[in-house]
Amino acid sequence: MSGEQRVALVTGANRGIGAAAAGQLARLGYAVVLGARGPTQAEQAAAALDPGSGRLLPLRLDVTDQGEVDAARRRVEAELGRIDALVNN
């Protein structure tokens, strides 16, 4: 895994603890998937982070909907290869 960017998925990344966790993970060099119930919320969460933070992937993700969870996993794996860390907020 040396030299590869680690990938973190953060649910509820648009505010509070989720936003703080996403920001810290980005500063640590992770590619961060910012999950939020609405696509606008996810985009706003990504825009609020430092643009130099690294790879950010805003994603609509309602964790109460298993279909959305499965689709999110498939998209993250397709675009970023894997998920190394999960923050379920």
mmCIF file of C-alpha atoms in Angstrom:
data_model
loop_
_atom_site.group_PDB
_atom_site.id
_atom_site.type_symbol
_atom_site.label_atom_id
_atom_site.label_comp_id
_atom_site.label_asym_id
_atom_site.label_seq_id
_atom_site.Cartn_x
_atom_site.Cartn_y
_atom_site.Cartn_z
ATOM 1 C CA MET A 1 0.000 0.000 0.000
ATOM 2 C CA SER A 2 3.032 2.238 0.123
ATOM 3 C CA GLY A 3 2.625 5.242 -2.163
ATOM 4 C CA GLU A 4 -1.093 4.667 -2.691
ATOM 5 C CA GLN A 5 -3.613 7.176 -1.422
ATOM 6 C CA ARG A 6 -5.819 5.805 1.329
ATOM 7 C CA VAL A 7 -9.576 6.183 0.905
ATOM 8 C CA ALA A 8 -12.055 7.130 3.641
ATOM 9 C CA LEU A 9 -15.832 7.246 3.415
ATOM 10 C CA VAL A 10 -17.541 9.583 5.879
ATOM 11 C CA THR A 11 -21.313 9.471 6.295
ATOM 12 C CA GLY A 12 -23.035 12.641 7.458
ATOM 13 C CA ALA A 13 -20.024 14.569 6.168
ATOM 14 C CA ASN A 14 -21.970 17.775 5.628
ATOM 15 C CA ARG A 15 -21.980 18.985 9.245
ATOM 16 C CA GLY A 16 -20.772 18.524 12.780
ATOM 17 C CA ILE A 17 -18.570 15.567 13.638
ATOM 18 C CA GLY A 18 -18.799 14.174 10.102
ATOM 19 C CA ALA A 19 -17.541 17.420 8.561
ATOM 20 C CA ALA A 20 -14.730 17.635 11.120
ATOM 21 C CA ALA A 21 -13.713 14.013 10.471
ATOM 22 C CA ALA A 22 -13.766 14.539 6.694
ATOM 23 C CA GLY A 23 -11.592 17.629 7.008
ATOM 24 C CA GLN A 24 -9.065 15.904 9.240
ATOM 25 C CA LEU A 25 -8.849 12.840 7.006
ATOM 26 C CA ALA A 26 -8.318 15.071 3.957
ATOM 27 C CA ARG A 27 -5.526 16.915 5.787
ATOM 28 C CA LEU A 28 -3.950 13.539 6.584
ATOM 29 C CA GLY A 29 -3.816 12.740 2.878
ATOM 30 C CA TYR A 30 -6.845 10.515 2.437
ATOM 31 C CA ALA A 31 -9.084 10.645 -0.594
ATOM 32 C CA VAL A 32 -12.377 11.423 1.141
ATOM 33 C CA VAL A 33 -15.836 10.341 0.054
ATOM 34 C CA LEU A 34 -18.274 12.832 1.575
ATOM 35 C CA GLY A 35 -21.613 11.116 2.077
ATOM 36 C CA ALA A 36 -24.738 13.176 2.741
ATOM 37 C CA ARG A 37 -28.460 12.574 2.311
ATOM 38 C CA GLY A 38 -28.710 15.100 -0.497
ATOM 39 C CA PRO A 39 -26.386 15.720 -3.444
ATOM 40 C CA THR A 40 -26.365 19.466 -2.752
ATOM 41 C CA GLN A 41 -25.318 18.843 0.854
ATOM 42 C CA ALA A 42 -22.490 16.574 -0.288
ATOM 43 C CA GLU A 43 -21.281 19.149 -2.844
ATOM 44 C CA GLN A 44 -21.385 21.917 -0.222
ATOM 45 C CA ALA A 45 -19.408 19.765 2.207
ATOM 46 C CA ALA A 46 -16.704 19.237 -0.421
ATOM 47 C CA ALA A 47 -16.654 22.953 -1.294
ATOM 48 C CA ALA A 48 -16.177 23.855 2.383
ATOM 49 C CA LEU A 49 -12.922 21.887 2.571
ATOM 50 C CA ASP A 50 -9.565 23.308 1.536
ATOM 51 C CA PRO A 51 -9.254 22.773 -2.226
ATOM 52 C CA GLY A 52 -5.697 21.569 -1.677
ATOM 53 C CA SER A 53 -6.934 18.831 0.646
ATOM 54 C CA GLY A 54 -6.684 16.126 -1.963
ATOM 55 C CA ARG A 55 -9.221 13.993 -3.762
ATOM 56 C CA LEU A 56 -12.792 14.642 -2.618
ATOM 57 C CA LEU A 57 -15.795 12.708 -3.877
ATOM 58 C CA PRO A 58 -19.176 14.142 -2.817
ATOM 59 C CA LEU A 59 -21.839 11.453 -2.850
ATOM 60 C CA ARG A 60 -25.546 11.263 -2.089
ATOM 61 C CA LEU A 61 -25.801 8.580 0.562
ATOM 62 C CA ASP A 62 -28.759 7.806 2.797
ATOM 63 C CA VAL A 63 -27.550 5.000 5.054
ATOM 64 C CA THR A 64 -31.143 3.956 5.812
ATOM 65 C CA ASP A 65 -31.497 2.831 2.167
ATOM 66 C CA GLN A 66 -29.579 -0.403 1.505
ATOM 67 C CA GLY A 67 -29.763 0.154 -2.249
ATOM 68 C CA GLU A 68 -27.999 3.507 -1.887
ATOM 69 C CA VAL A 69 -25.364 1.978 0.375
ATOM 70 C CA ASP A 70 -24.651 -0.756 -2.186
ATOM 71 C CA ALA A 71 -24.553 1.763 -5.056
ATOM 72 C CA ALA A 72 -22.198 4.020 -3.084
ATOM 73 C CA ARG A 73 -19.824 1.130 -2.395
ATOM 74 C CA ARG A 74 -19.782 0.170 -6.071
ATOM 75 C CA ARG A 75 -19.121 3.776 -7.155
ATOM 76 C CA VAL A 76 -16.314 4.268 -4.632
ATOM 77 C CA GLU A 77 -14.681 0.994 -5.650
ATOM 78 C CA ALA A 78 -14.997 1.917 -9.349
ATOM 79 C CA GLU A 79 -13.556 5.422 -8.915
ATOM 80 C CA LEU A 80 -11.098 4.974 -6.055
ATOM 81 C CA GLY A 81 -10.477 1.237 -5.887
ATOM 82 C CA ARG A 82 -11.360 0.485 -2.282
ATOM 83 C CA ILE A 83 -12.401 1.856 1.107
ATOM 84 C CA ASP A 84 -9.689 1.849 3.776
ATOM 85 C CA ALA A 85 -11.549 3.720 6.516
ATOM 86 C CA LEU A 86 -15.220 4.251 7.332
ATOM 87 C CA VAL A 87 -16.615 6.935 9.625
ATOM 88 C CA ASN A 88 -20.283 6.150 10.231
ATOM 89 C CA ASN A 89 -21.567 9.404 11.663
#
